[in-house]
PDB file of C-alpha atoms in Angstrom:
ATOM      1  CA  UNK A  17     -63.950 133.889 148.565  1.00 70.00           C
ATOM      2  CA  UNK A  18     -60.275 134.204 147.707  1.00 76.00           C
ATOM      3  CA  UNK A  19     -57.768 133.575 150.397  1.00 75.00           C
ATOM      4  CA  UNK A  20     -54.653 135.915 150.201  1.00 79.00           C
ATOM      5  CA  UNK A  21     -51.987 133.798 151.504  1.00 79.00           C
ATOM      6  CA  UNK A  22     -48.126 132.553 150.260  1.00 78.00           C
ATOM      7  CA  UNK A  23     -47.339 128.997 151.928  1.00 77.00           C
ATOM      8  CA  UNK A  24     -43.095 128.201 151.356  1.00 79.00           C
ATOM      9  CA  UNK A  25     -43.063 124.429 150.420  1.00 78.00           C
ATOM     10  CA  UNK A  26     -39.241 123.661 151.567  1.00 84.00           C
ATOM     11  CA  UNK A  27     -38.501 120.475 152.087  1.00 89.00           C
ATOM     12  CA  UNK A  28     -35.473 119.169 153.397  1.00 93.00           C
ATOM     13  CA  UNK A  29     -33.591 116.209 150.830  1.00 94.00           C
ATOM     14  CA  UNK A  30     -34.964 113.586 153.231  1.00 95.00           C
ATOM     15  CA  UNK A  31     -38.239 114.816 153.442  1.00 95.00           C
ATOM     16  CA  UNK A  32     -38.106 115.195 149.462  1.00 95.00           C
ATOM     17  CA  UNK A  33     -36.821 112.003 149.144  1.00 95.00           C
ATOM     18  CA  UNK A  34     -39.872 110.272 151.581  1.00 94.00           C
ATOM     19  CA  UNK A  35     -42.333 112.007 149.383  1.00 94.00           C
ATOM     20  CA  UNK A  36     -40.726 110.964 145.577  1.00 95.00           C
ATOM     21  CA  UNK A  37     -39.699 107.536 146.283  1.00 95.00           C
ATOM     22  CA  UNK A  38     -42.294 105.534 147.603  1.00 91.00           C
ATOM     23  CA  UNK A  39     -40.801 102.208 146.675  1.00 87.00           C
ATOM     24  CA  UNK A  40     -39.083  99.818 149.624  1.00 89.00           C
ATOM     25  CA  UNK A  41     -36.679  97.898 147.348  1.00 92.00           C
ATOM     26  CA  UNK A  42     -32.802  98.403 147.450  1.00 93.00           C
ATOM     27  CA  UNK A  43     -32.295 100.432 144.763  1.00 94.00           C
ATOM     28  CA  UNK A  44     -35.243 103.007 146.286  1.00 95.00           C
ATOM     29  CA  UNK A  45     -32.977 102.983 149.256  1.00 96.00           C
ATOM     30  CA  UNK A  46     -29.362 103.703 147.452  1.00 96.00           C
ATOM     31  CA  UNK A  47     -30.777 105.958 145.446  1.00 97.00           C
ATOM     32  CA  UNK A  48     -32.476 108.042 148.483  1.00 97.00           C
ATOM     33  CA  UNK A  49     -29.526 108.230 150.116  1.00 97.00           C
ATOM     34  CA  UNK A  50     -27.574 108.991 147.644  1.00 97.00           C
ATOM     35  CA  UNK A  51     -30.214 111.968 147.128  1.00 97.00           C
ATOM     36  CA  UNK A  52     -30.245 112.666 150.844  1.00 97.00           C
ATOM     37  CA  UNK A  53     -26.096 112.374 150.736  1.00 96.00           C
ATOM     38  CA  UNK A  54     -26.013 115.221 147.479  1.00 97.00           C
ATOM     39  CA  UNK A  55     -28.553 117.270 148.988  1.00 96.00           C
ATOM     40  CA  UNK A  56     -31.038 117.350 146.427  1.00 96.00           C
ATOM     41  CA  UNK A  57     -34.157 118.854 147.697  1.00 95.00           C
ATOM     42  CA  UNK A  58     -36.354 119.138 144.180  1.00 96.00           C
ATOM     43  CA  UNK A  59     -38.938 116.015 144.040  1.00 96.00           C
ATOM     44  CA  UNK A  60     -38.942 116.657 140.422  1.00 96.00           C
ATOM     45  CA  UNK A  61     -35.362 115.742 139.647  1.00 97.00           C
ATOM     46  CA  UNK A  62     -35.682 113.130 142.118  1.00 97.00           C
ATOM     47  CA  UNK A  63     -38.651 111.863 139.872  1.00 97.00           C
ATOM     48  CA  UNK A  64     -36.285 112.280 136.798  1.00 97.00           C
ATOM     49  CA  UNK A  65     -33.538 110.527 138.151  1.00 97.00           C
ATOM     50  CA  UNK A  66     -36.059 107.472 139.587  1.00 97.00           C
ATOM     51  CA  UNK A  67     -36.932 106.995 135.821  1.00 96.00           C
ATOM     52  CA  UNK A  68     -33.389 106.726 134.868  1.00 96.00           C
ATOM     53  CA  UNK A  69     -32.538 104.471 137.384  1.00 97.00           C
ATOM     54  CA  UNK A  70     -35.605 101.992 136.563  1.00 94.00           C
ATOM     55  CA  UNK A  71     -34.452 102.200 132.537  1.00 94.00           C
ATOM     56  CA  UNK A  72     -30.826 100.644 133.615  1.00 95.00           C
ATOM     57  CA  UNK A  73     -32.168  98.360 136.563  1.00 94.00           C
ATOM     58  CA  UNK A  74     -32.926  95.507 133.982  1.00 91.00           C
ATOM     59  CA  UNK A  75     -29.910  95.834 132.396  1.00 94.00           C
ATOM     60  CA  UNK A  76     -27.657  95.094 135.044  1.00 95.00           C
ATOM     61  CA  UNK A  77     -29.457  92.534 136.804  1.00 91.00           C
ATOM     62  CA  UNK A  78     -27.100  90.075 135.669  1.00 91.00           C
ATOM     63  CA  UNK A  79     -24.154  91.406 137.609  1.00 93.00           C
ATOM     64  CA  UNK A  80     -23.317  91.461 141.632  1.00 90.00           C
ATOM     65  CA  UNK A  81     -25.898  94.008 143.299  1.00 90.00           C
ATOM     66  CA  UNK A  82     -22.671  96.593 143.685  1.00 90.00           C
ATOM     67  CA  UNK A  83     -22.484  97.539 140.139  1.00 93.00           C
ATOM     68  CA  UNK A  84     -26.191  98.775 140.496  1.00 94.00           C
ATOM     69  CA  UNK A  85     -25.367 100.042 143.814  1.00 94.00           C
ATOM     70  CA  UNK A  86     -22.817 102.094 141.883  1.00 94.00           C
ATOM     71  CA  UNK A  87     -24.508 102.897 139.157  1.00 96.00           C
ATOM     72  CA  UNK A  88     -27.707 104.187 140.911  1.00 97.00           C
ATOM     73  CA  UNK A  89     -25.203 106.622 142.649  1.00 97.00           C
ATOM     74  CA  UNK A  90     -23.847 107.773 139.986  1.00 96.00           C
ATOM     75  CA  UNK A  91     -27.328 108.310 138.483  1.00 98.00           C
ATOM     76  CA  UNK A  92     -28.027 110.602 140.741  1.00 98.00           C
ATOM     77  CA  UNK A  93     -25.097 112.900 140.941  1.00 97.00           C
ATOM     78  CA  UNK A  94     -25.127 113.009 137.075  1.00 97.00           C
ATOM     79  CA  UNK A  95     -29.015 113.478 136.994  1.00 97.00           C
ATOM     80  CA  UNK A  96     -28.239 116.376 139.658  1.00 97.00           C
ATOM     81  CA  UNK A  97     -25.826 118.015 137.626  1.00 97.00           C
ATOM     82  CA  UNK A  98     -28.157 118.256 134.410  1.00 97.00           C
ATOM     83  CA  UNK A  99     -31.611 118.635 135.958  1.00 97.00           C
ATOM     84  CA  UNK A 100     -30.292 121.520 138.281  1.00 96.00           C
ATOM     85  CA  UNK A 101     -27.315 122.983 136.872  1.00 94.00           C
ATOM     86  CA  UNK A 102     -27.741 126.126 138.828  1.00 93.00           C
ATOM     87  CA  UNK A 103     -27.214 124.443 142.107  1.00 93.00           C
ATOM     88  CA  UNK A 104     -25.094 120.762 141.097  1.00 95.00           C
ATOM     89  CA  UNK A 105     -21.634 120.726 140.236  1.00 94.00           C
ATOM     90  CA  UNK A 106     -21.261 120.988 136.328  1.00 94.00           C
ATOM     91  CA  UNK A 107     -20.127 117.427 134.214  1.00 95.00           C
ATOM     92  CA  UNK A 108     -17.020 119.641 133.400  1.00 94.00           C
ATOM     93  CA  UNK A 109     -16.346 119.871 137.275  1.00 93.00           C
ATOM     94  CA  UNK A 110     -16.993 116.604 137.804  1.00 94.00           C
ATOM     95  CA  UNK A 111     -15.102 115.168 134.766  1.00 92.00           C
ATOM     96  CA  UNK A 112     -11.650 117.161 136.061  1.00 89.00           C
ATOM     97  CA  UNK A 113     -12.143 116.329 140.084  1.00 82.00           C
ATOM     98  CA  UNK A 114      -9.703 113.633 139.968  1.00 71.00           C
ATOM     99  CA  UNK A 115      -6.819 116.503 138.527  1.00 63.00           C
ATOM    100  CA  UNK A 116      -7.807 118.833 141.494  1.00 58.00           C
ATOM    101  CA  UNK A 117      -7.634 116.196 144.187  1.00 57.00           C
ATOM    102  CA  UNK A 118      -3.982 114.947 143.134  1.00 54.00           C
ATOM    103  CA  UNK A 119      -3.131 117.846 141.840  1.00 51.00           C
ATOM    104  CA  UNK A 120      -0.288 119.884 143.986  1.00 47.00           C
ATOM    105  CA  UNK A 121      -2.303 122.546 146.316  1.00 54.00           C
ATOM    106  CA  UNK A 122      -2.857 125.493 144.283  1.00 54.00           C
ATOM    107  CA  UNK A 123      -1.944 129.066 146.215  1.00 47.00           C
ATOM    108  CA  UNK A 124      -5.467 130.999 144.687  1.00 56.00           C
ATOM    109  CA  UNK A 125      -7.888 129.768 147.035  1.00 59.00           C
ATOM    110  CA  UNK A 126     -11.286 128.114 145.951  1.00 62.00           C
ATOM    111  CA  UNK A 127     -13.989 130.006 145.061  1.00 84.00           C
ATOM    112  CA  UNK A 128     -16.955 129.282 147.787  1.00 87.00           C
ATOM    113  CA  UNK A 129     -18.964 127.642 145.413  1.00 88.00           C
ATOM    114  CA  UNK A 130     -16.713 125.126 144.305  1.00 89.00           C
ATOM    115  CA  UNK A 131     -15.196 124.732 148.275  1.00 88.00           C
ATOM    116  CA  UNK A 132     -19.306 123.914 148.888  1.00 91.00           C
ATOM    117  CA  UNK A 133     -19.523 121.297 145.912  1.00 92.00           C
ATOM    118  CA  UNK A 134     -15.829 119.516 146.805  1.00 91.00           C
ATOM    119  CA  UNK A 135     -17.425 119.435 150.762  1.00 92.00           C
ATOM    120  CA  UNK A 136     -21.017 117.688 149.136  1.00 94.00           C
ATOM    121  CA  UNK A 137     -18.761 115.235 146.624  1.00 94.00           C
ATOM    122  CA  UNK A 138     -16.029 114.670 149.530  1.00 92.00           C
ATOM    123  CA  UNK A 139     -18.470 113.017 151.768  1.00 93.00           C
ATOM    124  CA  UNK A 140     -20.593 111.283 148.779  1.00 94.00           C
ATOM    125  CA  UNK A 141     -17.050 109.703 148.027  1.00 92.00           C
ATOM    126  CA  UNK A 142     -17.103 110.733 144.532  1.00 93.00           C
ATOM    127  CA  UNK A 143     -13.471 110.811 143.566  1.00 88.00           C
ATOM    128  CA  UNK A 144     -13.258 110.522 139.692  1.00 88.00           C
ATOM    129  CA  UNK A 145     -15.141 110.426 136.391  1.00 90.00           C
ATOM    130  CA  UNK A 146     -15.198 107.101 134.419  1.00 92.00           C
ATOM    131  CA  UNK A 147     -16.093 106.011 130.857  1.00 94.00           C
ATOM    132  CA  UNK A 148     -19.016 103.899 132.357  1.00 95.00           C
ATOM    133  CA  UNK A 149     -20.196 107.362 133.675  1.00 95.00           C
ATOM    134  CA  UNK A 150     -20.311 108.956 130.226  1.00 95.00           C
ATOM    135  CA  UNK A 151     -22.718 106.428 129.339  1.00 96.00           C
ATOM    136  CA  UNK A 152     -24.535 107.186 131.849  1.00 97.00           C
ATOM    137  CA  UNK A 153     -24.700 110.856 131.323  1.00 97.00           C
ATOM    138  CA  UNK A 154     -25.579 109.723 127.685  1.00 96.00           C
ATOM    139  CA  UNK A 155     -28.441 107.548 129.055  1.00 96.00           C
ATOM    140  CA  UNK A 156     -29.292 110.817 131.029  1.00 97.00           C
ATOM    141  CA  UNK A 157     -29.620 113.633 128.526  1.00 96.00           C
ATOM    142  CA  UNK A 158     -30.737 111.166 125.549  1.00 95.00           C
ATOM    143  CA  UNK A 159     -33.479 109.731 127.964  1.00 94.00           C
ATOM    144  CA  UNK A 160     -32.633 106.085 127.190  1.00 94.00           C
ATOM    145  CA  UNK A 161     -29.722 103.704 127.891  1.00 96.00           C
ATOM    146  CA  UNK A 162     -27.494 102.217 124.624  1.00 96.00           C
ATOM    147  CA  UNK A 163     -28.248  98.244 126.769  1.00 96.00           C
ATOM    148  CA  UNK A 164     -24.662  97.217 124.725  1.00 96.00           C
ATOM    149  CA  UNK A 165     -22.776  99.955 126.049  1.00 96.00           C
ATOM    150  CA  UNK A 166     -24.378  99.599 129.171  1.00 96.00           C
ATOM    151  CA  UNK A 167     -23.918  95.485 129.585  1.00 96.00           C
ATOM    152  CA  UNK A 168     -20.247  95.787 128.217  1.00 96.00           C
ATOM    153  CA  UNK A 169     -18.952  98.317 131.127  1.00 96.00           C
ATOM    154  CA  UNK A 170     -21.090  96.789 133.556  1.00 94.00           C
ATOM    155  CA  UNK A 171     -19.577  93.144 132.979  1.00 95.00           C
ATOM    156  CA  UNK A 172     -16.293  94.708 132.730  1.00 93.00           C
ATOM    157  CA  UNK A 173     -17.084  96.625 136.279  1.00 92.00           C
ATOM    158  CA  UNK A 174     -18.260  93.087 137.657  1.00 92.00           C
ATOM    159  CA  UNK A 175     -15.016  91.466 136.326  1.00 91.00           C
ATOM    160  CA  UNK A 176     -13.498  93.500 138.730  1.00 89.00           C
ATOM    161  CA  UNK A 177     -15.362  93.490 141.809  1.00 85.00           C
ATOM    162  CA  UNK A 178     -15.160  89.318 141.462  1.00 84.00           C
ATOM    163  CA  UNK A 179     -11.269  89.554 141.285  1.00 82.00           C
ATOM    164  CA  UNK A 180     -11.026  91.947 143.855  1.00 80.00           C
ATOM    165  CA  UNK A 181     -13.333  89.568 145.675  1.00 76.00           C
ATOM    166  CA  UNK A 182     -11.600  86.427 145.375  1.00 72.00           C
ATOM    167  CA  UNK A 183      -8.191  88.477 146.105  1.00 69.00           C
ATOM    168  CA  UNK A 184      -9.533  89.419 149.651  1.00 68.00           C
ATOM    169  CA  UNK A 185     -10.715  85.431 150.064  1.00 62.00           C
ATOM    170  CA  UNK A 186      -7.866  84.536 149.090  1.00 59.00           C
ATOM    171  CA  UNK A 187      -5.742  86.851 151.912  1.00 65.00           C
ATOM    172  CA  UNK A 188      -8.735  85.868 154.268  1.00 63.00           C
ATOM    173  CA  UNK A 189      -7.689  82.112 153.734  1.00 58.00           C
ATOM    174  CA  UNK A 190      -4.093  82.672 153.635  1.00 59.00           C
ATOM    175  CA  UNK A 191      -4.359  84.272 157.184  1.00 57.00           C
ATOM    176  CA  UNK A 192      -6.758  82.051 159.026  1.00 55.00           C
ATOM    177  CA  UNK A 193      -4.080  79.622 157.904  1.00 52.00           C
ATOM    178  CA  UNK A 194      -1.630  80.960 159.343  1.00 54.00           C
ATOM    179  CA  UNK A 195      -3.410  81.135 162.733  1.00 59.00           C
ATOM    180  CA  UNK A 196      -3.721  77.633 162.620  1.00 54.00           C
ATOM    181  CA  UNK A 197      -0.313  77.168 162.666  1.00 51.00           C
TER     182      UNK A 197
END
């Protein structure tokens, strides 16, 4: 017998997100809520952006957990924009953001699509489009990661976060010192 019937598999991004990424380590977590955060709902590009993520992991397991932390995000908004370009912001969107933020208020008002996108990339605290992000998106659409390209702006990123580090010991120290006195 043949059953006549339509069943509507719609799951929301969390549910999706349960049901692709099975795994309990920390980058299974960023990168479902960073999934969760973007609103992707398709397991598939979930699944596709899970590989990407697991190419770069070795990588940068060198440097301070952040610069994975940040790189997983960005994985997935830059796997978003290519595996669904229908629904994600386009890389040309993205890649100008940081003009339309500081730019002076325009007086044409935003289309509905793009007032939709800045809401979704407002509260995923995406703000700007870096070089270490083009090799990403080159990691993305090539299917593999260049690992010298990759190492050098992730040890350049973890330069950073280690001064900015020792920068807020060093306030932390200065003012518990002057408590003291």
């Amino acid at each position: 017998k043949v059953v006549d019937s339509f069943v509507r598999f719609t799951p929301s991004p969390a549910e999706s997100a349960r049901i692709a990424l099975t795994g309990t380590s920390e980058t299974n977590k960023v990168l479902a809520e960073s999934c969760v955060a973007l609103g992707i709902s398709n397991i598939r590009v979930i699944k596709k952006i899970e590989r990407a993520v697991s190419k770069i992991e070795q990588l940068l397991s060198d440097f301070h957990p952040g610069i994975l932390t940040q790189v997983v995000q960005s994985l997935a908004l830059l796997g978003w924009s290519v595996y669904e370009p229908h629904r994600a912001p386009p890389i040309p969107y993205l890649q100008s953001r940081a003009a339309h933020l500081f730019a002076v208020k325009q007086q044409d008002p935003l289309k509905e699509r793009e007032a939709a996108w800045n809401a979704v990339l407002d509260a995923f605290g995406f703000i700007s489009f870096d070089e270490f992000d083009l090799v990403l998106l080159d990691g993305i659409r090539d299917g593999f990661f260049d690992p010298v390209l990759v190492r050098k702006h992730g040890a350049a990123l973890d330069a950073k976060l280690k001064s900015a580090q020792s920068r807020s010991a060093l306030e932390i120290g200065r003012a518990s010192c002057r408590e003291r006195v």
